[in-house]
mmCIF file of C-alpha atoms and ligand atoms in Angstrom:
data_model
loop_
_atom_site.group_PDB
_atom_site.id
_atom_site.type_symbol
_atom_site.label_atom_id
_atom_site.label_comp_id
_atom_site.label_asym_id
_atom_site.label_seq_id
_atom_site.Cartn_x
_atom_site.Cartn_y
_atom_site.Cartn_z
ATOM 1 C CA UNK A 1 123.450 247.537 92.800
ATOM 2 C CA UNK A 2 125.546 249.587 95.290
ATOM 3 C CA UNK A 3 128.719 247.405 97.136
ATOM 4 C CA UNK A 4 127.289 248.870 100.441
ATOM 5 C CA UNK A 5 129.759 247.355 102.487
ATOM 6 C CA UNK A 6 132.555 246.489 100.700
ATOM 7 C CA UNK A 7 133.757 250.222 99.083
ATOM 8 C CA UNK A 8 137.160 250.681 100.648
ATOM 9 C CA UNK A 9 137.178 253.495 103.004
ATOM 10 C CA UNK A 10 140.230 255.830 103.710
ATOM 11 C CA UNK A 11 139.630 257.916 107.077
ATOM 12 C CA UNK A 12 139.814 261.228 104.741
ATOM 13 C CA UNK A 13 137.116 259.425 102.166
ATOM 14 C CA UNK A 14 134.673 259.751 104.935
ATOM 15 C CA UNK A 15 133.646 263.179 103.857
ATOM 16 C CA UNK A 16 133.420 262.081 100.330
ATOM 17 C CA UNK A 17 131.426 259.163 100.985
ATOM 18 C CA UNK A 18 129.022 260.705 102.959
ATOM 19 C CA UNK A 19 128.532 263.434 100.575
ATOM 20 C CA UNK A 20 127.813 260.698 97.769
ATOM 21 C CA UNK A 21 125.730 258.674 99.630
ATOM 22 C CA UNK A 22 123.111 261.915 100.794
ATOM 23 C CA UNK A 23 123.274 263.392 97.705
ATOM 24 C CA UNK A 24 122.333 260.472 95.357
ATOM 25 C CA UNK A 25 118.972 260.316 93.167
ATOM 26 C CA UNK A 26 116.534 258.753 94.765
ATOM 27 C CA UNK A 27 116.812 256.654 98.303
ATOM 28 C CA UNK A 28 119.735 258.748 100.588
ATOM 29 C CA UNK A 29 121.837 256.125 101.944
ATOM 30 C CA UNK A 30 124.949 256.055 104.458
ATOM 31 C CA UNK A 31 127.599 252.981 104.619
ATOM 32 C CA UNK A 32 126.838 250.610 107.655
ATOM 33 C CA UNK A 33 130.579 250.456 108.095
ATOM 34 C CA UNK A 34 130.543 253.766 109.244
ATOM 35 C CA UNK A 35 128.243 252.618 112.540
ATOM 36 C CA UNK A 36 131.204 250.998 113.617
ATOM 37 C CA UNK A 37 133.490 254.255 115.711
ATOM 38 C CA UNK A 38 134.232 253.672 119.186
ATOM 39 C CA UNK A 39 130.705 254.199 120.457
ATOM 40 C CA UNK A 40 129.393 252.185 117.739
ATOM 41 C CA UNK A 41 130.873 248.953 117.855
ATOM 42 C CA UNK A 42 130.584 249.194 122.280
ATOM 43 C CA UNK A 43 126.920 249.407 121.198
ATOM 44 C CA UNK A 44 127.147 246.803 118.564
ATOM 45 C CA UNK A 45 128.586 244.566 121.995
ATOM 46 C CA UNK A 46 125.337 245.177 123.853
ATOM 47 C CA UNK A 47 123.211 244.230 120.753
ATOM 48 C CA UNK A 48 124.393 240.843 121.258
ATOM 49 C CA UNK A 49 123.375 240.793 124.710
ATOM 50 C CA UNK A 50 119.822 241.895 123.675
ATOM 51 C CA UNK A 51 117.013 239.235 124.117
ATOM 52 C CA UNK A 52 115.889 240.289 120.840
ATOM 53 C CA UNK A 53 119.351 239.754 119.281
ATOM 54 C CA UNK A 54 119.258 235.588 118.877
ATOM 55 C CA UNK A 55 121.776 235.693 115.933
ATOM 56 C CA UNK A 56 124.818 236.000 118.041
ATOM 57 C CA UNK A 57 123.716 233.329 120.913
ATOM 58 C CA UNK A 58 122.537 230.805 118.267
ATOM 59 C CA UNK A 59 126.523 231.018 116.659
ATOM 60 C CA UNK A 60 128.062 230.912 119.688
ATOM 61 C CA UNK A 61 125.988 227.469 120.185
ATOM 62 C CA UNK A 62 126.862 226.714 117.158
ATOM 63 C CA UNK A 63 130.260 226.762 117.815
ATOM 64 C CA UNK A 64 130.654 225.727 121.143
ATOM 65 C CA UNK A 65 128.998 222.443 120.175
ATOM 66 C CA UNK A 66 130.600 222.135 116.745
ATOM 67 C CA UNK A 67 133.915 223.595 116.454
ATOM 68 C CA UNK A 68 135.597 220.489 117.364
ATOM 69 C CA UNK A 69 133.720 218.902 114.086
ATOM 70 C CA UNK A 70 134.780 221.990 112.612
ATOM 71 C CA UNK A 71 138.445 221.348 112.846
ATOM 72 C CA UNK A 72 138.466 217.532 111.807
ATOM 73 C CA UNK A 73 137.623 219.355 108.603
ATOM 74 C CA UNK A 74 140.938 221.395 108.132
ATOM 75 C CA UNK A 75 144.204 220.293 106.790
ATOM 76 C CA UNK A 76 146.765 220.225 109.991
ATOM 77 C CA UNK A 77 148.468 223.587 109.228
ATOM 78 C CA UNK A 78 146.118 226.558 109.380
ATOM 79 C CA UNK A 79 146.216 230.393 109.901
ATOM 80 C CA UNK A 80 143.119 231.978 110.422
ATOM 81 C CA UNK A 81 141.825 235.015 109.184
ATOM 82 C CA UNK A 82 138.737 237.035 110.577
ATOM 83 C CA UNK A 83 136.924 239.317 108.280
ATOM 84 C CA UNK A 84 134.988 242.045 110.893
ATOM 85 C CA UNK A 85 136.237 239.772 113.839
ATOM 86 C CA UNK A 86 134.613 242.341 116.514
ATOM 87 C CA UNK A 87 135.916 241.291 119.999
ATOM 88 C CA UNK A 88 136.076 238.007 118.678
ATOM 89 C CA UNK A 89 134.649 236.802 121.944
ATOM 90 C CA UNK A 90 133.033 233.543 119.540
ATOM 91 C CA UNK A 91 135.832 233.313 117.538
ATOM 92 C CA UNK A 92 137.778 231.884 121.084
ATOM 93 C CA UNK A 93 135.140 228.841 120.896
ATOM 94 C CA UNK A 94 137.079 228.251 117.403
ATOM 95 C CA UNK A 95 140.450 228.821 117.855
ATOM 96 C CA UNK A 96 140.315 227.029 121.524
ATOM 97 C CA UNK A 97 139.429 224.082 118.679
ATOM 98 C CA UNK A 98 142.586 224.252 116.908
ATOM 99 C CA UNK A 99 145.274 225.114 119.431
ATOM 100 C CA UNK A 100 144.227 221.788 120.704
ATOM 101 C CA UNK A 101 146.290 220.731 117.370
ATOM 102 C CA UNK A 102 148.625 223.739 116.597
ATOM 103 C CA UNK A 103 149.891 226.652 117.221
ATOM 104 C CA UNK A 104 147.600 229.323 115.197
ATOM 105 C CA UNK A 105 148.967 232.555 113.740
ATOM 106 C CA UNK A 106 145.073 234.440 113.612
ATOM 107 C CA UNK A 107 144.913 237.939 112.176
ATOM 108 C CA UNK A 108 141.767 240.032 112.874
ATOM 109 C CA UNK A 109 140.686 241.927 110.194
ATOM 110 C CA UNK A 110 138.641 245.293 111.156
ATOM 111 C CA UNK A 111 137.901 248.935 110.498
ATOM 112 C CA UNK A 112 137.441 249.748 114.054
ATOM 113 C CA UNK A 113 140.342 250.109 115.876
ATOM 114 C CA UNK A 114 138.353 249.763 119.194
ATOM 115 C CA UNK A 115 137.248 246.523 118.114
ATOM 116 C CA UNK A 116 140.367 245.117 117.300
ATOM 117 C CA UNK A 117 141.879 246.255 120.848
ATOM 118 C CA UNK A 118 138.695 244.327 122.063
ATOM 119 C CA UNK A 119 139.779 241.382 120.220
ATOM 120 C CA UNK A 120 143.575 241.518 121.209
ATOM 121 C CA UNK A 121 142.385 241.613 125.017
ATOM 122 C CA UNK A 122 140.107 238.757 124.503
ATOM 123 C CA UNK A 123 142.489 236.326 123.161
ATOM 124 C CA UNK A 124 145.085 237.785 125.103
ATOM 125 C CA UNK A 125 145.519 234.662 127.395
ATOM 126 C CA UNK A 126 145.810 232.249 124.288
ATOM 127 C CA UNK A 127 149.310 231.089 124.832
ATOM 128 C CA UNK A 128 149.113 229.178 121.771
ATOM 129 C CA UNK A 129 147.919 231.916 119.846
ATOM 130 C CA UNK A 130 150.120 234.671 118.221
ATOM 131 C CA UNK A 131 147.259 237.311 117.385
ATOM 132 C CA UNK A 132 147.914 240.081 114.056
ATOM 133 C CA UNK A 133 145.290 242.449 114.110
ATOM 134 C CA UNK A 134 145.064 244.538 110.767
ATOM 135 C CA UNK A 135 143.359 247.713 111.036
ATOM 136 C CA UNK A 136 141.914 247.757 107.205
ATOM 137 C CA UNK A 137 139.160 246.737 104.774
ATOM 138 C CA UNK A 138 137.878 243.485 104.420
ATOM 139 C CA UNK A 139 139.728 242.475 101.252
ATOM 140 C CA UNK A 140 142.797 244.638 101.920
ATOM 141 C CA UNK A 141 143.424 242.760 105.201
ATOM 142 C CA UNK A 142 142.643 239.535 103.324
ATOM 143 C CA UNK A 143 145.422 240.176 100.953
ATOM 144 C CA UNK A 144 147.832 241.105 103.219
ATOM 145 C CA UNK A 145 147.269 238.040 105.091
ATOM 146 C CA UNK A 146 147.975 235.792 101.942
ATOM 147 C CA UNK A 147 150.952 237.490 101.392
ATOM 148 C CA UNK A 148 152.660 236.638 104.950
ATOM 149 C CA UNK A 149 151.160 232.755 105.131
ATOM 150 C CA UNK A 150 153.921 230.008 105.483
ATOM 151 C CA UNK A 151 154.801 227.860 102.267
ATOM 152 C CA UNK A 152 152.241 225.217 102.064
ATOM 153 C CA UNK A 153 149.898 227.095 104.744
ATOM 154 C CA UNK A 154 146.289 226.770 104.257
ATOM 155 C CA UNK A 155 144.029 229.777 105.016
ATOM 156 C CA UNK A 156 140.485 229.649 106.978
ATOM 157 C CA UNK A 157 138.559 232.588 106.502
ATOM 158 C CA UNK A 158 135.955 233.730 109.058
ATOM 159 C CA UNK A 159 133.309 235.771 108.172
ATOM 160 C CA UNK A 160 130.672 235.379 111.148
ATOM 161 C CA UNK A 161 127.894 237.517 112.764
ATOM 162 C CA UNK A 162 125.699 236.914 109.451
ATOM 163 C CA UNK A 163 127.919 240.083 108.544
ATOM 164 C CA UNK A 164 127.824 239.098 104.614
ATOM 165 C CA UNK A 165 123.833 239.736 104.661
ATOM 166 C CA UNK A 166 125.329 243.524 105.039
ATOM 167 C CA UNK A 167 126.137 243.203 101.177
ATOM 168 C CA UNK A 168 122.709 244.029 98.656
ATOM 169 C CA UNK A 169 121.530 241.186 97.107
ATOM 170 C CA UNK A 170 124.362 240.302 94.281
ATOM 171 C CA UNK A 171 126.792 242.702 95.961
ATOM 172 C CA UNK A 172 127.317 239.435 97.929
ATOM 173 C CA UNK A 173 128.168 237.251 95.154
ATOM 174 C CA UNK A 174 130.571 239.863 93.998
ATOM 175 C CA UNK A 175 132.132 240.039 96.884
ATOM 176 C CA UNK A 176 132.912 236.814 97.293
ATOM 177 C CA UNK A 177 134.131 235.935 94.171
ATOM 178 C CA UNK A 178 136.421 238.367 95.060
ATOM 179 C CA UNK A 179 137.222 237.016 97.961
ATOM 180 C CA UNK A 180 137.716 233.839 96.410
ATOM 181 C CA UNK A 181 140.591 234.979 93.913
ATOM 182 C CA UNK A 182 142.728 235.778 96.703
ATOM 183 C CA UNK A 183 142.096 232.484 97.644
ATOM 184 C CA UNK A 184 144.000 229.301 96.568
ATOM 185 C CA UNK A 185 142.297 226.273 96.177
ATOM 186 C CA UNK A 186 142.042 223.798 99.156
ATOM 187 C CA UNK A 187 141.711 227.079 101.636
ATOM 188 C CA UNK A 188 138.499 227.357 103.216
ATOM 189 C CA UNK A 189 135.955 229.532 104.358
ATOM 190 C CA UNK A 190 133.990 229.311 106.969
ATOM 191 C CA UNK A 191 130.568 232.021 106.812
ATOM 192 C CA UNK A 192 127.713 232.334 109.549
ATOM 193 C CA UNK A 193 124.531 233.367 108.018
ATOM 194 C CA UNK A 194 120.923 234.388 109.592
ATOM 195 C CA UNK A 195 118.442 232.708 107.900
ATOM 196 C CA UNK A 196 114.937 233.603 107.272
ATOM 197 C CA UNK A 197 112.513 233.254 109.909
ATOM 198 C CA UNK A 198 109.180 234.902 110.780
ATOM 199 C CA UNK A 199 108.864 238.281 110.003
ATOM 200 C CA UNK A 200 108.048 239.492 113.542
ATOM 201 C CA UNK A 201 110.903 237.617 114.874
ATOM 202 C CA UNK A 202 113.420 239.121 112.279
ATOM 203 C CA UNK A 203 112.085 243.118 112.633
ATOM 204 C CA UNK A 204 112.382 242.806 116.805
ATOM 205 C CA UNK A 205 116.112 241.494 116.354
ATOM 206 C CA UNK A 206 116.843 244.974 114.821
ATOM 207 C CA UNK A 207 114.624 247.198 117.236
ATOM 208 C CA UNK A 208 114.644 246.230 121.087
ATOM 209 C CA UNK A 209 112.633 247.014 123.729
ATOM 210 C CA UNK A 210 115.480 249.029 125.378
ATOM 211 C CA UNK A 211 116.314 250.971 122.070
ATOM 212 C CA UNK A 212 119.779 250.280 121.726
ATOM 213 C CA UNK A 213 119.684 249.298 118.328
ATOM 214 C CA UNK A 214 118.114 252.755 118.011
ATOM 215 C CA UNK A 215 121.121 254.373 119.841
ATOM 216 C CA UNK A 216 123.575 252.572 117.818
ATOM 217 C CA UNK A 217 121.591 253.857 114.260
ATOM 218 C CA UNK A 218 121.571 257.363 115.441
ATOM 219 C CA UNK A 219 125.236 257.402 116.588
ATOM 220 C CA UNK A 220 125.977 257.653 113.085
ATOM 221 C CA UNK A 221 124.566 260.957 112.601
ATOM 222 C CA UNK A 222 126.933 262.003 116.474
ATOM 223 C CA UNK A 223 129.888 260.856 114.361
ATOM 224 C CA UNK A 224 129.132 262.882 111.378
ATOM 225 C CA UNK A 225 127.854 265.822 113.677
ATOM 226 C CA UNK A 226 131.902 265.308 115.686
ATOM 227 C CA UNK A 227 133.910 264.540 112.752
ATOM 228 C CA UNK A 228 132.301 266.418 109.485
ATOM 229 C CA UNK A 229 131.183 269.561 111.679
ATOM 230 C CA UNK A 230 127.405 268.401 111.192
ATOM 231 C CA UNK A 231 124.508 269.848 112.580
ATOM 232 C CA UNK A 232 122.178 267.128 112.280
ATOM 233 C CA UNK A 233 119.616 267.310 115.396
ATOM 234 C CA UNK A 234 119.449 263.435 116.678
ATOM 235 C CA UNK A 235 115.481 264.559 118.047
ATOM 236 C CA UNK A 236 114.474 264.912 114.499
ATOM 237 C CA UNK A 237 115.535 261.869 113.418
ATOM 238 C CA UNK A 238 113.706 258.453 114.319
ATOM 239 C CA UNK A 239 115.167 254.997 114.004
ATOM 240 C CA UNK A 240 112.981 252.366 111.377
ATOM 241 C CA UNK A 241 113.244 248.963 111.000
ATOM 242 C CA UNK A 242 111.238 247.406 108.022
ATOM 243 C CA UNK A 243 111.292 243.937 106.154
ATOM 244 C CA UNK A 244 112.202 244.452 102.501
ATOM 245 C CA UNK A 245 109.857 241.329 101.009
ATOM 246 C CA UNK A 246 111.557 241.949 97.310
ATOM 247 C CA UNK A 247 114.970 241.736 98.793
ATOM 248 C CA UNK A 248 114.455 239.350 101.975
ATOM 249 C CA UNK A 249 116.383 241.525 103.723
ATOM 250 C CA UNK A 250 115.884 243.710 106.992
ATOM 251 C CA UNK A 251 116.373 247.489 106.491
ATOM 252 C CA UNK A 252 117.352 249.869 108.894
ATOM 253 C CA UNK A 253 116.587 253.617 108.061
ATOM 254 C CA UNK A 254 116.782 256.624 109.964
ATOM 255 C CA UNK A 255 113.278 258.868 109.173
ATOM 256 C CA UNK A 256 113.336 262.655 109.385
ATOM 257 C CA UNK A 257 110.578 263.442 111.635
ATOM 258 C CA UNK A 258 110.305 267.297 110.478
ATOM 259 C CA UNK A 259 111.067 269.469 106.597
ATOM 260 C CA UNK A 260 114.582 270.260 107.559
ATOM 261 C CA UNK A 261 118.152 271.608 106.058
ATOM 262 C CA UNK A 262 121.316 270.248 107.768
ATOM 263 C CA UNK A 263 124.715 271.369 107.355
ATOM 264 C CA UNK A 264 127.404 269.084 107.107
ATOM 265 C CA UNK A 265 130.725 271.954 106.764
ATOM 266 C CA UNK A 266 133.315 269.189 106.477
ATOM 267 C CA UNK A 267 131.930 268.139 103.515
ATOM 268 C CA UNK A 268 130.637 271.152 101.855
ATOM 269 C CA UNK A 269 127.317 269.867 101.727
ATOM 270 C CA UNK A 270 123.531 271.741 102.799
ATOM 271 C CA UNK A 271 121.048 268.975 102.153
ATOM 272 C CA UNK A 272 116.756 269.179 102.542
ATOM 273 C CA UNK A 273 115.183 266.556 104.015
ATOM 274 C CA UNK A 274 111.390 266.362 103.351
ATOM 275 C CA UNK A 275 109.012 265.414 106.381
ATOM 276 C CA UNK A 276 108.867 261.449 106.417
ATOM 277 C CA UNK A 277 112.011 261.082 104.145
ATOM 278 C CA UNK A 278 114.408 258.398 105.107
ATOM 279 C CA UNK A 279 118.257 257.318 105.012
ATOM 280 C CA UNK A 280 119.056 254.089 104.205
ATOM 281 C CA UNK A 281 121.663 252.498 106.932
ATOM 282 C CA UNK A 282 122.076 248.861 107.026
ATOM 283 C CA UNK A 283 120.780 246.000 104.684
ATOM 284 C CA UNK A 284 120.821 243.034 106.682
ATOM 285 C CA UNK A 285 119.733 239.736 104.219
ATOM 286 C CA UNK A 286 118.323 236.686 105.622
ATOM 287 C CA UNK A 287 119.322 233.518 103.485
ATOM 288 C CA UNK A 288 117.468 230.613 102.748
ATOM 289 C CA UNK A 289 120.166 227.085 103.016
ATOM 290 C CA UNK A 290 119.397 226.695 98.544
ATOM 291 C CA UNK A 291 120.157 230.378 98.743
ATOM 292 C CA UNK A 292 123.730 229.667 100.293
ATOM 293 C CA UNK A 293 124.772 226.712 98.943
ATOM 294 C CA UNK A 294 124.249 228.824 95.430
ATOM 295 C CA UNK A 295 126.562 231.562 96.352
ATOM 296 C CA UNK A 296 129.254 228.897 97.415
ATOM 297 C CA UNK A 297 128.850 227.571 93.833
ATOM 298 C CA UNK A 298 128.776 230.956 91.986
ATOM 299 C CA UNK A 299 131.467 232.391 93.792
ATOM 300 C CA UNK A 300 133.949 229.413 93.023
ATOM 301 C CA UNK A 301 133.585 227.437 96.489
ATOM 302 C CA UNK A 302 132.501 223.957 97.211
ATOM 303 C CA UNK A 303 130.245 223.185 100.087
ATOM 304 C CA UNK A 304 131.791 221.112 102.765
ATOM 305 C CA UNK A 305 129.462 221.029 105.741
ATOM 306 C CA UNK A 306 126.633 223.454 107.505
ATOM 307 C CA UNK A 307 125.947 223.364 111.158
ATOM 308 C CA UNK A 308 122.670 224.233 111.815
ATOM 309 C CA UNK A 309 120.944 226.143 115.376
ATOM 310 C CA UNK A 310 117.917 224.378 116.684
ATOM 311 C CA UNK A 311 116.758 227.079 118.947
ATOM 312 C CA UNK A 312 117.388 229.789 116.173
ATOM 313 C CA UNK A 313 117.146 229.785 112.241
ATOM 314 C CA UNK A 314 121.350 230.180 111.774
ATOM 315 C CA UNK A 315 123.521 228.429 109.329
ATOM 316 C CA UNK A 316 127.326 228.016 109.679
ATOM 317 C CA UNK A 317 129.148 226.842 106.425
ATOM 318 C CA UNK A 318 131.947 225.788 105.789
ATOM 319 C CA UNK A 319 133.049 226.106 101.928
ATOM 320 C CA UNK A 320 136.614 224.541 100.337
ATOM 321 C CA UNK A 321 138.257 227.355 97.797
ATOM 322 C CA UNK A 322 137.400 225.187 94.503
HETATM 323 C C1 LIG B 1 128.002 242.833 112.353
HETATM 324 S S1 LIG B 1 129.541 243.136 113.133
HETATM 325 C C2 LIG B 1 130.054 241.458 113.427
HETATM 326 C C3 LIG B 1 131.148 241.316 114.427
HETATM 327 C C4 LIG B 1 131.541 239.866 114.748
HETATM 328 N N1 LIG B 1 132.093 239.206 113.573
HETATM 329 C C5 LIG B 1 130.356 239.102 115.244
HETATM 330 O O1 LIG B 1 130.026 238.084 114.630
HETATM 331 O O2 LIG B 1 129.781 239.476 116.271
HETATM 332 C C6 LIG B 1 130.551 243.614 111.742
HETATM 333 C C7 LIG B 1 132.000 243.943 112.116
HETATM 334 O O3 LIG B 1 132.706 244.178 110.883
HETATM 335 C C8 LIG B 1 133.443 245.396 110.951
HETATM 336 N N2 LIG B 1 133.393 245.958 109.599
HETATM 337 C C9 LIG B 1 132.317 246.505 108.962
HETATM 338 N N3 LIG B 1 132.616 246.831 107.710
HETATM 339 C C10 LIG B 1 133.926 246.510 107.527
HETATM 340 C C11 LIG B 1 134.820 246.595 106.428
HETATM 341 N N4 LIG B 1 134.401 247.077 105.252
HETATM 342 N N5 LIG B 1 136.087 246.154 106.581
HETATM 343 C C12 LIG B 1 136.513 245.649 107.790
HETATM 344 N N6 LIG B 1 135.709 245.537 108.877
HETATM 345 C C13 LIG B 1 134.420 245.953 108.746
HETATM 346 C C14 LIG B 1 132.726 246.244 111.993
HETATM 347 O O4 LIG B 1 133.601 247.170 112.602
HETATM 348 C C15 LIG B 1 132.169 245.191 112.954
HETATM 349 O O5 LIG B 1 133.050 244.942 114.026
#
């Protein structure tokens, strides 16, 4: 089962990566991390605007009704860690929360540099806030950030946005049991998750009326074109969304609508695509509740509490480091 979002990535990798990933037996794939350069993640922004989009609205309910709850669960000394904080426009609702209690030392964790500038400027008015952003993978960040806590400091770890469905199916456990051993006990995570809902309802979310999810799919091949000295022709490409009923999990693919040969120079690679052959681009998993509270358990966390949406099917969880 391929870590699809977790493989560390090193700017110069990207070449290497990319090569792997369109060159591999079977289903061509892509990392969804790499959606995320400038023009991704301001796209990624206007996704959740989109009517379609109801996972971000139904957290940021979620939290603005609950994050007061939120904190009576936490010991009194905190810092906060975000894994893929994006402009962290929901995580305000949270740390608004706690600087009602304490001073918080938060550190952004994110590949996209634009993102993190997002975040710093969103916060930026938090006096009680001091705000490290770390420009890095997930876990790399993570471990950096238990290196510098205070004596004694607990850690919460964010990980919103439903962004852990990106993992495959036991990709997820993985990762969080890796998660968990940089952990120490009595730290906490807290993990927004999409759950399950009808099919319909789940496909739209990834392919709006207005096409920007379809803009922000594509861009991927515009990055490659810019920084691999591709010559992938965007018109030949279409944007597909389809529910994966083995997997529970949306798919996002990007069909070749023609027999074609692109050449990608920075990476030394000519590849043939077949009519009607597809990359693989996201994975995006929709949980079931049993389905969470078994990943808390196999990845070495206890269940504290789960806040639940009642417009939209969205679970936020809050798991102690057992
Ligand atoms: C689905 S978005 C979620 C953003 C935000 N947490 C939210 O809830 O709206 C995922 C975010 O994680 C970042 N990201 C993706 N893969 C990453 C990785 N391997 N390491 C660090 N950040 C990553 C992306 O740049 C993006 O901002």
């Amino acid at each position: 089962m391929t870590d699809r979002a977790s493989t560390l990535v090193i700017p110069s990798d990207f070449a290497f990566l990319v090569r792997e990933g369109l060159t591999r037996e079977g289903q061509k794939e892509l990392l969804s991390k790499f959606l995320y350069d400038q023009l991704g993640s301001a796209l990624f922004d206007v996704i959740c605007l989109l009517p379609e989009y109801g996972l971000t609205r139904a957290e940021e309910r979620i939290l603005s009704r609950h994050a007061g709850d939120i904190v009576k669960h936490l010991p009194q000394s905190v810092a906060v860690a975000e894994l893929g904080s994006g402009t962290g426009k929901k995580t305000r609702l949270l740390l608004e929360a706690l600087c009602r209690r304490q001073t918080v030392s938060y550190y952004p964790i994110e590949i996209s540099s634009s993102a993190l500038a997002s975040c710093a400027r969103e916060l930026n008015d938090m006096r009680c806030l001091s705000v490290v952003g770390l420009e890095r993978e997930y876990l790399d960040g993570l471990l950096e950030v238990a290196a510098r806590r205070a004596e004694g400091q607990r850690l919460l770890v964010l990980f919103l946005g439903s962004t852990i469905g990106n993992f495959d199916r036991g990709a997820n456990g993985k990762f969080l049991k890796q998660l968990r051993r940089i952990l120490w006990e009595g730290d906490f995570l807290l993990l927004g998750a999409d759950l399950e809902k009808e099919v319909d309802t789940m496909l739209a979310a990834y392919d709006d009326s207005l096409g920007v999810t379809a803009a922000f799919n594509l861009n991927l091949l515009t990055r490659i074109n810019r920084e691999l000295d591709a010559d992938f022709r965007l018109g030949q490409f279409t944007h597909e969304v389809i529910f994966n009923q083995r997997t529970r999990s949306i798919e996002m693919h990007l069909r070749s609508s023609a027999e074609q040969v692109v050449r990608v120079a920075g990476a030394d690679l000519t590849i043939d695509f077949t009519l009607g052959e597809s990359i693989h681009t996201e994975t995006c998993h929709k949980f079931s509740l049993e389905e969470l509270q078994q990943l808390a358990q196999g990845s070495g966390f206890r269940p504290a509490s789960t806040w639940l949406d009642s417009q939209w099917p969205f679970a936020e969880t809050l798991w102690v480091a057992a």
